[in-house]
Amino acid sequence: MWNGIEINDRVAPSVEGIKALAEFPTSIVGDVTGRLNGTNGLYPVNKSPVTACGNAVTVKVRSGDNLMIHLALRMLKPGDVLVVDGEGDLTRALFGEIMMSVAKSRGAVAAVIDGAIRDVNAFEKAQFPCWARGINLRGPYKDGPGAVNVPVSIGGLIINPGDIVLGDSDGVVAFSPKVALEVAQLGKEKVAQEVATLKSIKDGSYNDSWIDTVLKAKGC
């Protein structure tokens, strides 16, 4: 009988892909991939600058219920990022200091929660990066249903188990390991372009004639 619970194995990480993407800002790799690979409405809860890159272990839960997150904590291994689709609900916290401490003890490098968390100061004290939609002191239920290691929707972005999740102070992006090296190469080219642009601003040679080109094309 279907009980509303689905449990799948953790997907092994793409070590090469994670290493390739870890050096880039989220804004850079977001720009070079059509600006469609970033989440909306999730922000770092840490007070100091944060960055993390790792392997997605995904969880889908019912609003306000964290039973399946506790199950997913058992699966975490070094380098994982816990990614939770909490339906964007902010009425109850899904993740707090105790669960964060378990995740960190098992080697997880970050958590991304499309929902609310609590015990905010503990994340800063532990230097554990976390992105969430909001904060609420009210605790969750632990009844289910839910699913572990299934495709999830996080701030409008579909993240699959085993995807590479990259987060920094600007937000979170995610990519399939199949495209990681290509994205990294595009990122290198974009970084070089931006370095050159910033240099031109500093030395007074900055050229913004592209604005006129765009306006002319619009008949202005």
PDB file of C-alpha atoms in Angstrom:
ATOM      1  CA  MET A   1       0.000   0.000   0.000  1.00  0.00           C
ATOM      2  CA  TRP A   2       1.319   3.414  -0.970  1.00  0.00           C
ATOM      3  CA  ASN A   3       2.194   5.309   2.203  1.00  0.00           C
ATOM      4  CA  GLY A   4       3.497   8.516   0.683  1.00  0.00           C
ATOM      5  CA  ILE A   5       7.119   7.732   1.515  1.00  0.00           C
ATOM      6  CA  GLU A   6       9.893   7.172  -1.028  1.00  0.00           C
ATOM      7  CA  ILE A   7      13.488   6.427  -0.084  1.00  0.00           C
ATOM      8  CA  ASN A   8      16.293   6.214  -2.645  1.00  0.00           C
ATOM      9  CA  ASP A   9      20.034   5.712  -2.269  1.00  0.00           C
ATOM     10  CA  ARG A  10      22.413   8.636  -2.140  1.00  0.00           C
ATOM     11  CA  VAL A  11      24.000   9.456  -5.503  1.00  0.00           C
ATOM     12  CA  ALA A  12      27.788   9.324  -5.492  1.00  0.00           C
ATOM     13  CA  PRO A  13      29.439  12.733  -5.960  1.00  0.00           C
ATOM     14  CA  SER A  14      31.194  14.019  -9.053  1.00  0.00           C
ATOM     15  CA  VAL A  15      34.474  14.932  -7.359  1.00  0.00           C
ATOM     16  CA  GLU A  16      35.953  16.387 -10.542  1.00  0.00           C
ATOM     17  CA  GLY A  17      32.869  18.501 -11.226  1.00  0.00           C
ATOM     18  CA  ILE A  18      32.671  19.812  -7.671  1.00  0.00           C
ATOM     19  CA  LYS A  19      36.339  20.786  -7.731  1.00  0.00           C
ATOM     20  CA  ALA A  20      35.890  22.550 -11.089  1.00  0.00           C
ATOM     21  CA  LEU A  21      32.926  24.677  -9.997  1.00  0.00           C
ATOM     22  CA  ALA A  22      33.989  25.433  -6.433  1.00  0.00           C
ATOM     23  CA  GLU A  23      36.222  28.345  -7.446  1.00  0.00           C
ATOM     24  CA  PHE A  24      33.488  30.439  -9.082  1.00  0.00           C
ATOM     25  CA  PRO A  25      30.987  32.980  -7.739  1.00  0.00           C
ATOM     26  CA  THR A  26      27.365  31.945  -8.231  1.00  0.00           C
ATOM     27  CA  SER A  27      26.722  35.088 -10.280  1.00  0.00           C
ATOM     28  CA  ILE A  28      29.387  34.129 -12.813  1.00  0.00           C
ATOM     29  CA  VAL A  29      28.185  30.595 -13.493  1.00  0.00           C
ATOM     30  CA  GLY A  30      24.588  31.772 -13.369  1.00  0.00           C
ATOM     31  CA  ASP A  31      25.234  34.340 -16.084  1.00  0.00           C
ATOM     32  CA  VAL A  32      27.057  31.976 -18.440  1.00  0.00           C
ATOM     33  CA  THR A  33      24.277  29.388 -18.292  1.00  0.00           C
ATOM     34  CA  GLY A  34      21.394  31.578 -19.355  1.00  0.00           C
ATOM     35  CA  ARG A  35      20.597  32.879 -15.861  1.00  0.00           C
ATOM     36  CA  LEU A  36      18.202  29.977 -15.263  1.00  0.00           C
ATOM     37  CA  ASN A  37      20.188  27.859 -12.810  1.00  0.00           C
ATOM     38  CA  GLY A  38      19.783  29.958  -9.671  1.00  0.00           C
ATOM     39  CA  THR A  39      17.246  29.818  -6.867  1.00  0.00           C
ATOM     40  CA  ASN A  40      14.894  32.660  -5.989  1.00  0.00           C
ATOM     41  CA  GLY A  41      13.985  33.801  -2.494  1.00  0.00           C
ATOM     42  CA  LEU A  42      16.605  31.861  -0.525  1.00  0.00           C
ATOM     43  CA  TYR A  43      19.272  33.719   1.432  1.00  0.00           C
ATOM     44  CA  PRO A  44      22.263  32.783   3.579  1.00  0.00           C
ATOM     45  CA  VAL A  45      21.408  32.820   7.268  1.00  0.00           C
ATOM     46  CA  ASN A  46      25.053  33.212   8.259  1.00  0.00           C
ATOM     47  CA  LYS A  47      26.236  36.673   9.235  1.00  0.00           C
ATOM     48  CA  SER A  48      29.739  36.250   7.806  1.00  0.00           C
ATOM     49  CA  PRO A  49      30.426  35.559   4.104  1.00  0.00           C
ATOM     50  CA  VAL A  50      29.788  31.961   3.100  1.00  0.00           C
ATOM     51  CA  THR A  51      30.667  29.670   0.242  1.00  0.00           C
ATOM     52  CA  ALA A  52      30.147  25.950  -0.318  1.00  0.00           C
ATOM     53  CA  CYS A  53      30.136  23.486  -3.171  1.00  0.00           C
ATOM     54  CA  GLY A  54      29.088  19.860  -2.926  1.00  0.00           C
ATOM     55  CA  ASN A  55      26.936  16.891  -3.837  1.00  0.00           C
ATOM     56  CA  ALA A  56      23.153  17.214  -3.521  1.00  0.00           C
ATOM     57  CA  VAL A  57      21.301  14.875  -1.171  1.00  0.00           C
ATOM     58  CA  THR A  58      17.703  15.890  -1.715  1.00  0.00           C
ATOM     59  CA  VAL A  59      14.623  15.694   0.486  1.00  0.00           C
ATOM     60  CA  LYS A  60      10.976  16.441  -0.233  1.00  0.00           C
ATOM     61  CA  VAL A  61       8.775  17.043   2.810  1.00  0.00           C
ATOM     62  CA  ARG A  62       5.255  18.061   3.595  1.00  0.00           C
ATOM     63  CA  SER A  63       4.942  21.648   4.824  1.00  0.00           C
ATOM     64  CA  GLY A  64       6.062  21.882   8.440  1.00  0.00           C
ATOM     65  CA  ASP A  65       7.209  18.245   8.767  1.00  0.00           C
ATOM     66  CA  ASN A  66      10.851  17.123   8.971  1.00  0.00           C
ATOM     67  CA  LEU A  67      10.671  13.348   9.471  1.00  0.00           C
ATOM     68  CA  MET A  68      12.346  12.597   6.145  1.00  0.00           C
ATOM     69  CA  ILE A  69      15.099  15.146   6.791  1.00  0.00           C
ATOM     70  CA  HIS A  70      16.085  13.156   9.872  1.00  0.00           C
ATOM     71  CA  LEU A  71      16.238  10.043   7.698  1.00  0.00           C
ATOM     72  CA  ALA A  72      18.373  11.842   5.110  1.00  0.00           C
ATOM     73  CA  LEU A  73      20.852  12.863   7.812  1.00  0.00           C
ATOM     74  CA  ARG A  74      21.759   9.175   8.139  1.00  0.00           C
ATOM     75  CA  MET A  75      22.837   9.089   4.493  1.00  0.00           C
ATOM     76  CA  LEU A  76      25.100  12.133   4.543  1.00  0.00           C
ATOM     77  CA  LYS A  77      28.769  11.715   3.740  1.00  0.00           C
ATOM     78  CA  PRO A  78      31.667  14.187   3.500  1.00  0.00           C
ATOM     79  CA  GLY A  79      31.126  16.756   0.770  1.00  0.00           C
ATOM     80  CA  ASP A  80      27.330  16.488   0.662  1.00  0.00           C
ATOM     81  CA  VAL A  81      24.895  19.399   0.602  1.00  0.00           C
ATOM     82  CA  LEU A  82      21.523  18.708   2.218  1.00  0.00           C
ATOM     83  CA  VAL A  83      18.834  20.138  -0.090  1.00  0.00           C
ATOM     84  CA  VAL A  84      15.293  20.308   1.298  1.00  0.00           C
ATOM     85  CA  ASP A  85      12.100  21.134  -0.573  1.00  0.00           C
ATOM     86  CA  GLY A  86       9.826  22.329   2.205  1.00  0.00           C
ATOM     87  CA  GLU A  87       7.270  23.811  -0.204  1.00  0.00           C
ATOM     88  CA  GLY A  88       8.480  27.298   0.735  1.00  0.00           C
ATOM     89  CA  ASP A  89       6.429  27.129   3.930  1.00  0.00           C
ATOM     90  CA  LEU A  90       7.505  29.455   6.752  1.00  0.00           C
ATOM     91  CA  THR A  91       5.036  28.484   9.470  1.00  0.00           C
ATOM     92  CA  ARG A  92       7.403  25.964  11.111  1.00  0.00           C
ATOM     93  CA  ALA A  93      11.158  25.516  11.168  1.00  0.00           C
ATOM     94  CA  LEU A  94      12.360  22.358   9.450  1.00  0.00           C
ATOM     95  CA  PHE A  95      16.021  22.524  10.477  1.00  0.00           C
ATOM     96  CA  GLY A  96      17.871  23.799  13.532  1.00  0.00           C
ATOM     97  CA  GLU A  97      21.002  23.484  15.650  1.00  0.00           C
ATOM     98  CA  ILE A  98      20.706  19.785  16.496  1.00  0.00           C
ATOM     99  CA  MET A  99      20.090  18.667  12.914  1.00  0.00           C
ATOM    100  CA  MET A 100      22.773  21.034  11.641  1.00  0.00           C
ATOM    101  CA  SER A 101      25.215  19.560  14.151  1.00  0.00           C
ATOM    102  CA  VAL A 102      24.415  16.044  12.960  1.00  0.00           C
ATOM    103  CA  ALA A 103      24.878  17.086   9.321  1.00  0.00           C
ATOM    104  CA  LYS A 104      28.207  18.738  10.069  1.00  0.00           C
ATOM    105  CA  SER A 105      29.441  15.760  12.106  1.00  0.00           C
ATOM    106  CA  ARG A 106      28.849  13.558   9.072  1.00  0.00           C
ATOM    107  CA  GLY A 107      30.838  15.796   6.782  1.00  0.00           C
ATOM    108  CA  ALA A 108      28.085  17.770   5.060  1.00  0.00           C
ATOM    109  CA  VAL A 109      29.369  21.119   3.830  1.00  0.00           C
ATOM    110  CA  ALA A 110      26.074  23.048   3.723  1.00  0.00           C
ATOM    111  CA  ALA A 111      22.287  22.959   3.783  1.00  0.00           C
ATOM    112  CA  VAL A 112      19.758  24.544   1.438  1.00  0.00           C
ATOM    113  CA  ILE A 113      16.267  24.732   2.899  1.00  0.00           C
ATOM    114  CA  ASP A 114      13.281  25.953   0.889  1.00  0.00           C
ATOM    115  CA  GLY A 115      11.405  26.643   4.077  1.00  0.00           C
ATOM    116  CA  ALA A 116      12.177  28.005   7.536  1.00  0.00           C
ATOM    117  CA  ILE A 117      15.015  27.230   9.942  1.00  0.00           C
ATOM    118  CA  ARG A 118      15.703  28.246  13.543  1.00  0.00           C
ATOM    119  CA  ASP A 119      18.661  28.583  15.956  1.00  0.00           C
ATOM    120  CA  VAL A 120      20.224  31.042  13.522  1.00  0.00           C
ATOM    121  CA  ASN A 121      23.155  32.012  15.743  1.00  0.00           C
ATOM    122  CA  ALA A 122      24.248  28.381  15.942  1.00  0.00           C
ATOM    123  CA  PHE A 123      24.890  28.283  12.198  1.00  0.00           C
ATOM    124  CA  GLU A 124      27.199  31.261  12.448  1.00  0.00           C
ATOM    125  CA  LYS A 125      28.971  29.884  15.512  1.00  0.00           C
ATOM    126  CA  ALA A 126      29.524  26.532  13.800  1.00  0.00           C
ATOM    127  CA  GLN A 127      30.512  28.223  10.523  1.00  0.00           C
ATOM    128  CA  PHE A 128      28.085  25.933   8.732  1.00  0.00           C
ATOM    129  CA  PRO A 129      26.700  27.536   5.555  1.00  0.00           C
ATOM    130  CA  CYS A 130      22.927  27.463   5.254  1.00  0.00           C
ATOM    131  CA  TRP A 131      20.538  29.068   2.794  1.00  0.00           C
ATOM    132  CA  ALA A 132      16.867  29.267   3.729  1.00  0.00           C
ATOM    133  CA  ARG A 133      13.659  31.044   2.805  1.00  0.00           C
ATOM    134  CA  GLY A 134      13.046  32.315   6.320  1.00  0.00           C
ATOM    135  CA  ILE A 135      13.264  31.907  10.081  1.00  0.00           C
ATOM    136  CA  ASN A 136      10.684  30.697  12.581  1.00  0.00           C
ATOM    137  CA  LEU A 137      11.134  29.549  16.177  1.00  0.00           C
ATOM    138  CA  ARG A 138       8.154  27.155  15.959  1.00  0.00           C
ATOM    139  CA  GLY A 139       9.184  23.529  15.709  1.00  0.00           C
ATOM    140  CA  PRO A 140       8.049  20.979  13.099  1.00  0.00           C
ATOM    141  CA  TYR A 141       5.945  17.847  13.061  1.00  0.00           C
ATOM    142  CA  LYS A 142       7.580  14.458  12.483  1.00  0.00           C
ATOM    143  CA  ASP A 143       4.930  12.365  10.778  1.00  0.00           C
ATOM    144  CA  GLY A 144       5.772  12.384   7.061  1.00  0.00           C
ATOM    145  CA  PRO A 145       5.079  11.742   4.283  1.00  0.00           C
ATOM    146  CA  GLY A 146       8.035  12.677   2.104  1.00  0.00           C
ATOM    147  CA  ALA A 147      10.832  11.430  -0.112  1.00  0.00           C
ATOM    148  CA  VAL A 148      14.622  11.196  -0.078  1.00  0.00           C
ATOM    149  CA  ASN A 149      16.827  11.532  -3.151  1.00  0.00           C
ATOM    150  CA  VAL A 150      14.189  12.565  -5.656  1.00  0.00           C
ATOM    151  CA  PRO A 151      14.069  15.649  -7.894  1.00  0.00           C
ATOM    152  CA  VAL A 152      13.029  18.669  -5.818  1.00  0.00           C
ATOM    153  CA  SER A 153      11.981  22.247  -6.528  1.00  0.00           C
ATOM    154  CA  ILE A 154      14.068  24.788  -4.642  1.00  0.00           C
ATOM    155  CA  GLY A 155      13.193  28.424  -5.173  1.00  0.00           C
ATOM    156  CA  GLY A 156      12.001  27.699  -8.700  1.00  0.00           C
ATOM    157  CA  LEU A 157      15.012  25.537  -9.586  1.00  0.00           C
ATOM    158  CA  ILE A 158      14.818  21.769 -10.069  1.00  0.00           C
ATOM    159  CA  ILE A 159      17.679  20.040  -8.246  1.00  0.00           C
ATOM    160  CA  ASN A 160      18.309  16.339  -8.756  1.00  0.00           C
ATOM    161  CA  PRO A 161      20.118  13.954  -6.432  1.00  0.00           C
ATOM    162  CA  GLY A 162      23.810  14.105  -7.255  1.00  0.00           C
ATOM    163  CA  ASP A 163      23.660  17.574  -8.799  1.00  0.00           C
ATOM    164  CA  ILE A 164      26.483  19.930  -7.917  1.00  0.00           C
ATOM    165  CA  VAL A 165      25.230  22.671  -5.601  1.00  0.00           C
ATOM    166  CA  LEU A 166      27.231  25.897  -5.337  1.00  0.00           C
ATOM    167  CA  GLY A 167      26.320  28.604  -2.858  1.00  0.00           C
ATOM    168  CA  ASP A 168      27.749  31.916  -1.720  1.00  0.00           C
ATOM    169  CA  SER A 169      26.558  35.189  -0.234  1.00  0.00           C
ATOM    170  CA  ASP A 170      24.538  35.921  -3.394  1.00  0.00           C
ATOM    171  CA  GLY A 171      22.540  32.678  -3.408  1.00  0.00           C
ATOM    172  CA  VAL A 172      22.539  29.131  -4.738  1.00  0.00           C
ATOM    173  CA  VAL A 173      22.963  27.539  -8.170  1.00  0.00           C
ATOM    174  CA  ALA A 174      22.971  23.878  -9.176  1.00  0.00           C
ATOM    175  CA  PHE A 175      24.183  21.911 -12.203  1.00  0.00           C
ATOM    176  CA  SER A 176      24.204  18.369 -13.455  1.00  0.00           C
ATOM    177  CA  PRO A 177      27.682  16.813 -13.193  1.00  0.00           C
ATOM    178  CA  LYS A 178      27.416  16.145 -16.942  1.00  0.00           C
ATOM    179  CA  VAL A 179      27.833  19.851 -17.700  1.00  0.00           C
ATOM    180  CA  ALA A 180      30.120  20.854 -14.823  1.00  0.00           C
ATOM    181  CA  LEU A 181      33.377  21.026 -16.781  1.00  0.00           C
ATOM    182  CA  GLU A 182      31.753  22.949 -19.623  1.00  0.00           C
ATOM    183  CA  VAL A 183      30.247  25.420 -17.165  1.00  0.00           C
ATOM    184  CA  ALA A 184      33.630  25.817 -15.487  1.00  0.00           C
ATOM    185  CA  GLN A 185      35.270  26.668 -18.814  1.00  0.00           C
ATOM    186  CA  LEU A 186      32.588  29.247 -19.566  1.00  0.00           C
ATOM    187  CA  GLY A 187      33.100  30.595 -16.072  1.00  0.00           C
ATOM    188  CA  LYS A 188      36.813  31.101 -16.664  1.00  0.00           C
ATOM    189  CA  GLU A 189      36.071  33.069 -19.819  1.00  0.00           C
ATOM    190  CA  LYS A 190      33.485  35.207 -18.019  1.00  0.00           C
ATOM    191  CA  VAL A 191      35.860  35.943 -15.146  1.00  0.00           C
ATOM    192  CA  ALA A 192      38.513  37.084 -17.630  1.00  0.00           C
ATOM    193  CA  GLN A 193      35.967  39.395 -19.298  1.00  0.00           C
ATOM    194  CA  GLU A 194      34.930  40.932 -16.003  1.00  0.00           C
ATOM    195  CA  VAL A 195      38.529  41.426 -14.871  1.00  0.00           C
ATOM    196  CA  ALA A 196      39.190  43.282 -18.134  1.00  0.00           C
ATOM    197  CA  THR A 197      36.046  45.403 -17.708  1.00  0.00           C
ATOM    198  CA  LEU A 198      36.964  46.393 -14.155  1.00  0.00           C
ATOM    199  CA  LYS A 199      40.467  47.266 -15.331  1.00  0.00           C
ATOM    200  CA  SER A 200      39.043  49.497 -18.066  1.00  0.00           C
ATOM    201  CA  ILE A 201      36.854  51.308 -15.527  1.00  0.00           C
ATOM    202  CA  LYS A 202      39.891  51.953 -13.365  1.00  0.00           C
ATOM    203  CA  ASP A 203      42.109  53.206 -16.195  1.00  0.00           C
ATOM    204  CA  GLY A 204      39.377  55.306 -17.847  1.00  0.00           C
ATOM    205  CA  SER A 205      39.020  53.272 -21.044  1.00  0.00           C
ATOM    206  CA  TYR A 206      35.626  51.747 -20.248  1.00  0.00           C
ATOM    207  CA  ASN A 207      33.405  51.562 -23.354  1.00  0.00           C
ATOM    208  CA  ASP A 208      29.639  51.447 -22.894  1.00  0.00           C
ATOM    209  CA  SER A 209      28.727  51.903 -26.557  1.00  0.00           C
ATOM    210  CA  TRP A 210      26.761  48.655 -26.383  1.00  0.00           C
ATOM    211  CA  ILE A 211      23.951  50.692 -24.826  1.00  0.00           C
ATOM    212  CA  ASP A 212      23.602  52.734 -28.031  1.00  0.00           C
ATOM    213  CA  THR A 213      23.655  49.576 -30.129  1.00  0.00           C
ATOM    214  CA  VAL A 214      20.778  48.089 -28.139  1.00  0.00           C
ATOM    215  CA  LEU A 215      18.753  51.301 -28.245  1.00  0.00           C
ATOM    216  CA  LYS A 216      19.308  51.675 -31.993  1.00  0.00           C
ATOM    217  CA  ALA A 217      18.057  48.145 -32.549  1.00  0.00           C
ATOM    218  CA  LYS A 218      14.889  49.166 -30.701  1.00  0.00           C
ATOM    219  CA  GLY A 219      14.402  52.139 -32.990  1.00  0.00           C
ATOM    220  CA  CYS A 220      15.542  54.772 -30.516  1.00  0.00           C
TER     221      CYS A 220
END
